[in-house]
Tab-separated table of C-alpha atoms in Angstrom:
chain	number	residue	atom	x	y	z
A	975	MET	CA	0.000	0.000	0.000
A	976	PHE	CA	2.763	2.441	1.002
A	977	ASP	CA	6.441	2.169	0.133
A	978	ILE	CA	9.104	2.844	2.764
A	979	THR	CA	9.753	6.375	1.484
A	980	SER	CA	6.095	7.345	1.826
A	981	LEU	CA	5.860	5.786	5.281
A	982	ARG	CA	8.905	7.707	6.467
A	983	VAL	CA	7.392	10.997	5.325
A	984	ILE	CA	4.023	10.089	6.849
A	985	TRP	CA	5.622	9.324	10.207
A	986	TRP	CA	7.675	12.500	10.074
A	987	ALA	CA	4.407	14.391	9.537
A	988	LEU	CA	2.688	12.418	12.318
A	989	LEU	CA	5.518	13.258	14.702
A	990	GLY	CA	5.025	16.923	13.890
A	991	ILE	CA	1.273	16.625	14.417
A	992	LEU	CA	1.792	15.011	17.821
A	993	LEU	CA	4.248	17.741	18.842
A	994	ILE	CA	1.763	20.414	17.778
A	995	ALA	CA	-1.079	18.656	19.607
A	996	PHE	CA	1.055	18.427	22.760
A	997	ALA	CA	2.022	22.101	22.540
A	998	ILE	CA	-1.573	23.245	22.021
A	999	MET	CA	-3.349	20.903	24.433
A	1000	ASP	CA	-0.792	20.865	27.242
A	1001	GLY	CA	0.831	24.222	26.510
A	1002	PHE	CA	-1.942	26.318	28.030
A	1003	ASP	CA	-1.711	24.190	31.198
A	1004	PHE	CA	1.932	25.182	31.550
A	1005	GLY	CA	1.103	28.782	30.703
A	1006	ILE	CA	-1.586	28.965	33.390
A	1007	ALA	CA	0.739	27.384	35.974
A	1008	ALA	CA	3.577	29.765	35.116
A	1009	LEU	CA	1.259	32.795	35.383
A	1010	LEU	CA	-0.524	31.577	38.500
A	1011	ARG	CA	0.901	34.282	40.792
A	1012	VAL	CA	0.797	36.973	38.114
A	1013	LEU	CA	-2.825	36.612	37.015
A	1014	GLY	CA	-4.116	35.403	40.375
A	1015	ARG	CA	-3.859	38.214	42.909
A	1016	ASP	CA	-5.344	36.250	45.824
A	1017	GLU	CA	-6.322	32.691	46.717
A	1018	HIS	CA	-9.801	32.989	45.200
A	1019	GLU	CA	-8.395	34.097	41.840
A	1020	ARG	CA	-5.688	31.426	41.843
A	1021	HIS	CA	-8.377	28.857	42.617
A	1022	VAL	CA	-10.330	30.030	39.561
A	1023	LEU	CA	-7.260	29.780	37.326
A	1024	LEU	CA	-6.507	26.255	38.469
A	1025	GLN	CA	-10.136	25.237	38.015
A	1026	THR	CA	-9.910	26.162	34.328
A	1027	ILE	CA	-7.325	23.419	33.771
A	1028	GLU	CA	-7.632	20.869	36.573
A	1029	PRO	CA	-10.438	18.811	34.974
A	1030	THR	CA	-8.404	18.261	31.796
A	1031	TRP	CA	-4.669	18.703	32.395
A	1032	GLU	CA	-3.985	15.007	33.017
A	1033	GLY	CA	-5.810	13.988	29.855
A	1034	ASN	CA	-3.839	16.559	27.868
A	1035	GLN	CA	-0.632	14.702	28.660
A	1036	VAL	CA	-1.728	11.834	26.416
A	1037	TRP	CA	-0.172	13.784	23.538
A	1038	PHE	CA	3.181	13.824	25.309
A	1039	ILE	CA	2.974	10.060	25.825
A	1040	LEU	CA	1.936	9.495	22.216
A	1041	GLY	CA	4.838	11.616	20.971
A	1042	GLY	CA	7.358	9.698	23.069
A	1043	GLY	CA	5.854	6.395	21.978
A	1044	ALA	CA	5.952	7.410	18.322
A	1045	ILE	CA	9.637	8.309	18.552
A	1046	PHE	CA	10.397	5.031	20.354
A	1047	ALA	CA	8.628	2.847	17.808
A	1048	ALA	CA	9.017	4.755	14.534
A	1049	TRP	CA	12.445	6.326	15.057
A	1050	PRO	CA	14.356	3.976	17.414
A	1051	ILE	CA	17.822	5.322	16.558
A	1052	LEU	CA	16.606	8.854	17.213
A	1053	TYR	CA	15.059	7.769	20.526
A	1054	ALA	CA	18.192	5.968	21.697
A	1055	THR	CA	20.558	8.768	20.695
A	1056	ALA	CA	18.522	11.655	22.101
A	1057	PHE	CA	17.584	9.943	25.361
A	1058	SER	CA	21.168	8.819	25.962
A	1059	GLY	CA	22.902	12.101	25.196
A	1060	LEU	CA	20.267	14.411	26.642
A	1061	TYR	CA	19.749	12.308	29.748
A	1062	PHE	CA	20.087	15.118	32.306
A	1063	ALA	CA	17.854	17.504	30.364
A	1064	LEU	CA	15.181	14.831	29.965
A	1065	ALA	CA	15.481	13.882	33.637
A	1066	LEU	CA	14.879	17.540	34.507
A	1067	VAL	CA	11.769	17.563	32.326
A	1068	LEU	CA	10.624	14.314	33.940
A	1069	LEU	CA	11.073	15.905	37.381
A	1070	ALA	CA	8.899	18.802	36.235
A	1071	PHE	CA	6.212	16.378	35.058
A	1072	ILE	CA	6.351	14.597	38.420
A	1073	LEU	CA	6.052	17.871	40.338
A	1074	ARG	CA	2.915	18.942	38.453
A	1075	PRO	CA	0.471	16.329	39.788
A	1076	VAL	CA	2.042	16.585	43.237
A	1077	GLY	CA	1.548	20.347	43.165
A	1078	PHE	CA	-2.048	20.106	41.973
A	1079	ASN	CA	-2.972	17.412	44.485
A	1080	PHE	CA	-1.044	18.583	47.563
A	1081	ARG	CA	-1.839	22.274	47.217
A	1082	GLY	CA	-5.304	21.878	48.722
A	1083	LYS	CA	-4.353	19.459	51.500
A	1084	MET	CA	-3.562	22.225	53.982
A	1085	HIS	CA	-4.902	25.757	54.295
A	1086	HIS	CA	-1.742	27.423	55.560
A	1087	PRO	CA	-0.438	30.184	53.215
A	1088	ARG	CA	3.132	28.902	53.421
A	1089	TRP	CA	1.978	25.453	52.299
A	1090	ARG	CA	0.139	26.955	49.340
A	1091	ASN	CA	3.156	29.086	48.465
A	1092	ILE	CA	5.429	26.029	48.334
A	1093	TRP	CA	3.202	24.136	45.904
A	1094	ASP	CA	2.491	27.223	43.834
A	1095	GLY	CA	6.261	27.537	43.493
A	1096	ALA	CA	6.475	23.889	42.427
A	1097	LEU	CA	3.853	24.433	39.717
A	1098	ILE	CA	5.559	27.592	38.452
A	1099	PHE	CA	8.998	25.936	38.476
A	1100	SER	CA	7.790	22.849	36.625
A	1101	ALA	CA	6.056	24.961	33.979
A	1102	PHE	CA	9.093	27.136	33.265
A	1103	VAL	CA	11.419	24.119	33.163
A	1104	VAL	CA	9.365	22.393	30.466
A	1105	MET	CA	8.926	25.591	28.437
A	1106	LEU	CA	12.604	26.528	28.601
A	1107	VAL	CA	14.073	23.070	28.006
A	1108	SER	CA	11.734	22.463	25.050
A	1109	GLY	CA	12.838	25.654	23.342
A	1110	VAL	CA	16.521	25.097	24.133
A	1111	ALA	CA	16.293	21.593	22.690
A	1112	PHE	CA	14.889	22.882	19.398
A	1113	GLY	CA	17.540	25.603	19.267
A	1114	ASN	CA	20.326	23.072	19.721
A	1115	LEU	CA	19.076	21.022	16.783
A	1116	PHE	CA	20.087	23.827	14.432
A	1117	LEU	CA	23.577	24.012	15.937
A	1118	GLY	CA	24.017	20.242	15.909
A	1119	LEU	CA	24.420	17.982	18.902
A	1120	PRO	CA	27.796	16.518	19.960
A	1121	PHE	CA	27.457	12.839	19.035
A	1122	ARG	CA	28.925	10.449	16.479
A	1123	PHE	CA	28.603	6.825	15.416
A	1124	ASP	CA	31.470	4.459	14.744
A	1125	ASP	CA	31.330	1.823	12.011
A	1126	ASP	CA	29.433	-0.520	14.340
A	1127	LEU	CA	26.857	2.226	15.061
A	1128	TYR	CA	28.134	2.587	18.616
A	1129	MET	CA	27.218	6.117	19.688
A	1130	THR	CA	29.485	8.426	21.684
A	1131	TRP	CA	28.457	11.814	23.087
A	1132	GLN	CA	30.669	14.694	24.179
A	1133	GLY	CA	29.625	17.507	26.503
A	1134	GLY	CA	27.060	17.940	29.235
A	1135	PHE	CA	23.845	19.723	30.051
A	1136	PHE	CA	25.309	23.201	30.485
A	1137	ASP	CA	26.963	22.981	27.068
A	1138	LEU	CA	23.452	23.120	25.629
A	1139	LEU	CA	22.817	26.573	27.116
A	1140	ARG	CA	24.336	28.516	24.250
A	1141	PRO	CA	23.059	31.903	23.054
A	1142	TYR	CA	20.930	30.722	20.132
A	1143	PRO	CA	19.230	27.893	22.053
A	1144	LEU	CA	18.512	30.332	24.890
A	1145	LEU	CA	16.844	32.651	22.371
A	1146	ALA	CA	14.805	29.669	21.180
A	1147	GLY	CA	13.943	29.071	24.828
A	1148	LEU	CA	12.672	32.654	25.063
A	1149	VAL	CA	10.507	32.036	21.984
A	1150	SER	CA	9.068	28.946	23.662
A	1151	ILE	CA	8.389	30.697	26.970
A	1152	ALA	CA	6.750	33.747	25.372
A	1153	MET	CA	4.690	31.529	23.065
A	1154	LEU	CA	3.322	29.316	25.834
A	1155	LEU	CA	2.734	32.204	28.226
A	1156	THR	CA	0.666	33.798	25.461
A	1157	HIS	CA	-1.227	30.538	25.019
A	1158	GLY	CA	-1.918	30.214	28.730
A	1159	ALA	CA	-3.021	33.830	29.029
A	1160	CYS	CA	-5.391	33.394	26.073
A	1161	TRP	CA	-6.916	30.365	27.785
A	1162	ALA	CA	-7.413	32.366	30.976
A	1163	ALA	CA	-8.990	35.191	28.949
A	1164	TYR	CA	-11.411	32.638	27.486
A	1165	ARG	CA	-12.246	30.583	30.588
A	1166	ALA	CA	-11.593	32.612	33.746
A	1167	ASP	CA	-13.793	35.166	35.505
A	1168	HIS	CA	-13.947	38.490	33.642
A	1169	VAL	CA	-11.827	40.232	36.286
A	1170	ILE	CA	-8.998	37.775	35.688
A	1171	ALA	CA	-9.739	37.478	31.970
A	1172	SER	CA	-9.174	41.187	31.354
A	1173	ARG	CA	-5.851	40.956	33.164
A	1174	ALA	CA	-4.937	37.864	31.134
A	1175	ALA	CA	-5.794	39.597	27.860
A	1176	ARG	CA	-3.305	42.371	28.602
A	1177	MET	CA	-0.657	39.791	29.459
A	1178	ALA	CA	-1.385	37.859	26.246
A	1179	ARG	CA	-0.829	40.947	24.101
A	1180	TRP	CA	2.526	41.688	25.729
A	1181	MET	CA	3.666	38.074	25.489
A	1182	ALA	CA	2.545	37.804	21.849
A	1183	LEU	CA	4.634	40.879	21.028
A	1184	THR	CA	7.622	39.379	22.849
A	1185	TYR	CA	7.157	36.130	20.948
A	1186	ALA	CA	6.976	37.900	17.571
A	1187	LEU	CA	10.162	39.879	18.186
A	1188	ALA	CA	12.054	36.826	19.481
A	1189	PHE	CA	10.750	34.603	16.660
A	1190	VAL	CA	11.773	37.047	13.930
A	1191	GLY	CA	15.143	37.570	15.616
A	1192	ALA	CA	15.720	33.813	15.832
A	1193	GLY	CA	14.805	33.429	12.153
A	1194	ILE	CA	17.221	36.156	11.051
A	1195	TRP	CA	19.984	34.669	13.191
A	1196	LEU	CA	19.293	31.215	11.763
A	1197	GLY	CA	19.336	32.464	8.189
A	1198	TYR	CA	22.483	34.571	8.403
A	1199	GLY	CA	24.501	33.352	11.371
A	1200	ILE	CA	24.164	29.573	11.631
A	1201	PRO	CA	25.421	27.222	8.891
A	1202	GLY	CA	22.924	24.665	7.698
A	1203	PHE	CA	23.278	20.949	7.037
A	1204	ALA	CA	22.632	19.357	3.644
A	1205	ILE	CA	22.917	15.846	2.238
A	1206	VAL	CA	25.577	15.726	-0.474
A	1207	GLY	CA	24.298	14.170	-3.675
A	1208	PRO	CA	20.907	12.552	-4.198
A	1209	ALA	CA	19.303	11.356	-0.991
A	1210	VAL	CA	18.598	7.631	-0.763
A	1211	THR	CA	15.085	7.733	0.617
A	1212	ASP	CA	14.334	3.997	0.542
A	1213	GLY	CA	17.607	2.612	1.876
A	1214	VAL	CA	18.386	0.777	5.101
A	1215	ALA	CA	18.326	2.640	8.408
A	1216	ASN	CA	22.036	3.380	8.665
A	1217	PRO	CA	23.035	7.046	9.073
A	1218	LEU	CA	26.595	6.366	7.875
A	1219	PHE	CA	25.450	5.572	4.330
A	1220	LYS	CA	25.431	9.247	3.323
A	1221	GLN	CA	27.602	12.343	3.169
A	1222	VAL	CA	26.582	15.620	4.790
A	1223	ALA	CA	27.951	19.084	4.076
A	1224	VAL	CA	27.830	21.976	6.528
A	1225	GLY	CA	27.865	25.571	5.402
A	1226	GLY	CA	24.694	26.234	3.480
A	1227	SER	CA	21.495	27.777	4.761
A	1228	TRP	CA	18.921	26.149	6.997
A	1229	PHE	CA	16.346	27.786	4.722
A	1230	ALA	CA	17.480	25.819	1.660
A	1231	SER	CA	14.398	23.622	1.976
A	1232	TYR	CA	12.266	26.771	1.871
A	1233	MET	CA	13.856	27.627	-1.463
A	1234	LEU	CA	13.014	24.174	-2.827
A	1235	HIS	CA	9.482	24.236	-1.434
A	1236	PRO	CA	8.273	27.856	-1.299
A	1237	TRP	CA	5.012	26.819	0.359
A	1238	PHE	CA	7.071	26.103	3.499
A	1239	TRP	CA	6.995	29.875	4.113
A	1240	ALA	CA	3.351	29.488	5.064
A	1241	ALA	CA	4.493	28.066	8.431
A	1242	PRO	CA	6.405	31.068	9.867
A	1243	ILE	CA	3.810	33.403	8.336
A	1244	LEU	CA	1.108	31.416	10.132
A	1245	GLY	CA	3.006	31.759	13.412
A	1246	LEU	CA	3.299	35.527	13.062
A	1247	LEU	CA	-0.303	35.899	11.904
A	1248	GLY	CA	-1.350	33.974	15.003
A	1249	ALA	CA	0.524	36.476	17.179
A	1250	VAL	CA	-1.105	39.383	15.333
A	1251	GLY	CA	-4.467	37.680	15.731
A	1252	VAL	CA	-3.940	37.480	19.489
A	1253	GLN	CA	-3.385	41.233	19.560
A	1254	TRP	CA	-6.677	41.832	17.737
A	1255	THR	CA	-8.943	39.211	19.289
A	1256	VAL	CA	-7.896	38.397	22.851
A	1257	SER	CA	-9.579	41.502	24.280
A	1258	LYS	CA	-12.917	40.052	23.160
A	1259	LEU	CA	-12.431	37.416	25.894
A	1260	ASN	CA	-13.732	34.597	23.716
A	1261	LEU	CA	-12.405	31.529	21.920
A	1262	LEU	CA	-10.861	33.511	19.049
A	1263	GLY	CA	-7.816	34.576	21.057
A	1264	PHE	CA	-7.102	30.988	22.047
A	1265	LEU	CA	-7.493	29.790	18.447
A	1266	CYS	CA	-5.030	32.463	17.303
A	1267	SER	CA	-2.475	31.423	19.903
A	1268	SER	CA	-2.971	27.808	18.769
A	1269	LEU	CA	-2.177	28.864	15.198
A	1270	MET	CA	0.905	30.628	16.534
A	1271	LEU	CA	2.124	27.401	18.170
A	1272	ALA	CA	1.387	25.294	15.096
A	1273	GLY	CA	3.150	27.707	12.759
A	1274	THR	CA	6.230	27.917	14.984
A	1275	ILE	CA	6.684	24.149	15.254
A	1276	LEU	CA	6.052	23.659	11.533
A	1277	ALA	CA	8.542	26.409	10.685
A	1278	ALA	CA	11.264	24.642	12.693
A	1279	GLY	CA	10.385	21.232	11.256
A	1280	PHE	CA	10.395	22.480	7.672
A	1281	ALA	CA	13.770	24.172	8.158
A	1282	LEU	CA	15.280	20.978	9.582
A	1283	PHE	CA	13.811	18.586	6.987
A	1284	PRO	CA	15.014	15.936	6.294
A	1285	PHE	CA	17.224	16.125	9.404
A	1286	LEU	CA	15.915	14.899	12.732
A	1287	LEU	CA	19.064	15.128	14.859
A	1288	PRO	CA	22.074	16.841	13.248
A	1289	SER	CA	25.529	16.009	14.583
A	1290	SER	CA	28.101	18.729	15.201
A	1291	LEU	CA	30.952	16.225	15.762
A	1292	ASP	CA	30.454	14.157	12.626
A	1293	PRO	CA	27.846	15.544	10.205
A	1294	ARG	CA	27.691	12.151	8.460
A	1295	SER	CA	26.296	10.695	11.709
A	1296	SER	CA	23.336	13.073	11.590
A	1297	LEU	CA	20.002	11.320	11.782
A	1298	THR	CA	17.521	12.030	9.017
A	1299	VAL	CA	14.027	10.986	8.019
A	1300	TRP	CA	15.603	8.593	5.493
A	1301	ASP	CA	18.000	6.674	7.733
A	1302	ALA	CA	16.643	6.635	11.314
A	1303	SER	CA	13.288	4.881	10.946
A	1304	SER	CA	11.973	1.438	11.846
A	1305	SER	CA	11.309	-1.187	9.186
A	1306	HIS	CA	8.574	-0.986	6.579
A	1307	GLY	CA	6.454	-3.556	8.434
A	1308	THR	CA	6.699	-1.734	11.765
A	1309	LEU	CA	5.807	1.632	10.276
A	1310	LEU	CA	2.849	0.157	8.409
A	1311	LEU	CA	1.533	-1.715	11.448
A	1312	MET	CA	1.802	1.379	13.624
A	1313	LEU	CA	0.085	3.490	10.984
A	1314	GLY	CA	-2.872	1.124	11.188
A	1315	ALA	CA	-2.974	1.596	14.959
A	1316	VAL	CA	-2.903	5.374	14.525
A	1317	VAL	CA	-5.770	5.270	12.034
A	1318	VAL	CA	-7.856	3.356	14.584
A	1319	PHE	CA	-6.957	5.003	17.883
A	1320	LEU	CA	-6.172	8.634	17.033
A	1321	PRO	CA	-9.774	9.455	16.025
A	1322	ILE	CA	-10.985	7.839	19.269
A	1323	ILE	CA	-8.674	10.049	21.308
A	1324	MET	CA	-9.795	13.132	19.409
A	1325	VAL	CA	-13.479	12.286	19.866
A	1326	TYR	CA	-13.334	11.715	23.604
A	1327	THR	CA	-11.086	14.752	24.100
A	1328	SER	CA	-13.573	16.915	22.201
A	1329	TRP	CA	-16.440	15.501	24.263
A	1330	VAL	CA	-14.643	16.273	27.548
A	1331	TYR	CA	-13.999	19.870	26.537
A	1332	ARG	CA	-17.597	20.276	25.451
A	1333	VAL	CA	-18.830	18.995	28.806
A	1334	MET	CA	-16.393	21.242	30.715
A	1335	ARG	CA	-17.066	24.352	28.616
A	1336	GLY	CA	-18.007	27.640	30.213
A	1337	ARG	CA	-16.338	30.344	32.244
A	1338	VAL	CA	-15.199	29.661	35.825
A	1339	MET	CA	-16.588	32.520	37.897
A	1340	LEU	CA	-15.257	33.883	41.171
A	1341	LYS	CA	-18.704	33.778	42.758
A	1342	ASP	CA	-18.904	30.044	42.109
A	1343	THR	CA	-15.695	29.310	44.030
A	1344	GLN	CA	-15.905	31.671	46.979
A	1345	HIS	CA	-17.946	29.239	49.065
A	1346	SER	CA	-14.867	26.981	49.315
A	1347	PRO	CA	-11.857	29.315	49.410
A	1348	ASN	CA	-9.466	26.843	50.967
A	1349	GLY	CA	-10.358	23.483	49.480
A	1350	TYR	CA	-10.793	21.575	46.278
């Protein structure tokens, strides 16, 4: 039905879709948590903010699990290389994911302000860790990561966690933080009491402006200051999964793929239009602002993916060891079997997720929570 080349492209697209779904569906949770003490001026207001996400935040993490599972099964070499070399960064993200449910669940166990402050701090810390590390990880992809394979495909990695905190990845981290803070503020403008929503709308406009400036700056830096990777000669798209069966040159532009496929420019334009849309619509305190911030997230992730294509994990130590869509995938049979599972189960997940959000729709009002100011 599908040849190996088509399946590799399909799974590359599915990986992007899962990343976008995770960013949109779980991103506003992180944004709300990070802005908890900024948008919520007292315990009643913070309670309202948390009530806008608490019924759904655990279900939203299914997209994170699906993304990790897709990488594990469809791109095993990518999974093994990234999780081995980026162990400390991923452990930090895992710690943040562990702190989130603890913070949500323990926060209401005691009514003492100091207790609430501790768990509010845990929620804020976990949110910023995930937002920052995600952006830094994407930024490092464009610089290349310090790994190589020998002839037996034994991988070695040089450097540690703090070597990843270079200027360009930190700028990418700023893009990620501003983007997700905008998304969270748009959700609060849509779902929280009007007093909080008006405050959130102002925050969303400022964060959208910050995102736009950082995103454009990162794009200019990428186009003029960071050498791109390119496969030398015709790419073997249907070969065996061995990254050493190619030659890679460094020195071109990361936007070379945009020159070959001009429609790729729709992605960064979509991201910027989403930010502009937030400026125009978020003050209406309805769903439009949130939809615009969702477009902003989708456009940003697509823009990065299109620039990287066909690279998944470039190597700065040995460009030939870089992992690409064409040489890091599972077998034809595995990709086809998993595609069948996706066709069956992904619509089910989308249907029940849509049903949950329909049931939980509506604005959380301060007057509805003031009868239980200290509990959940």
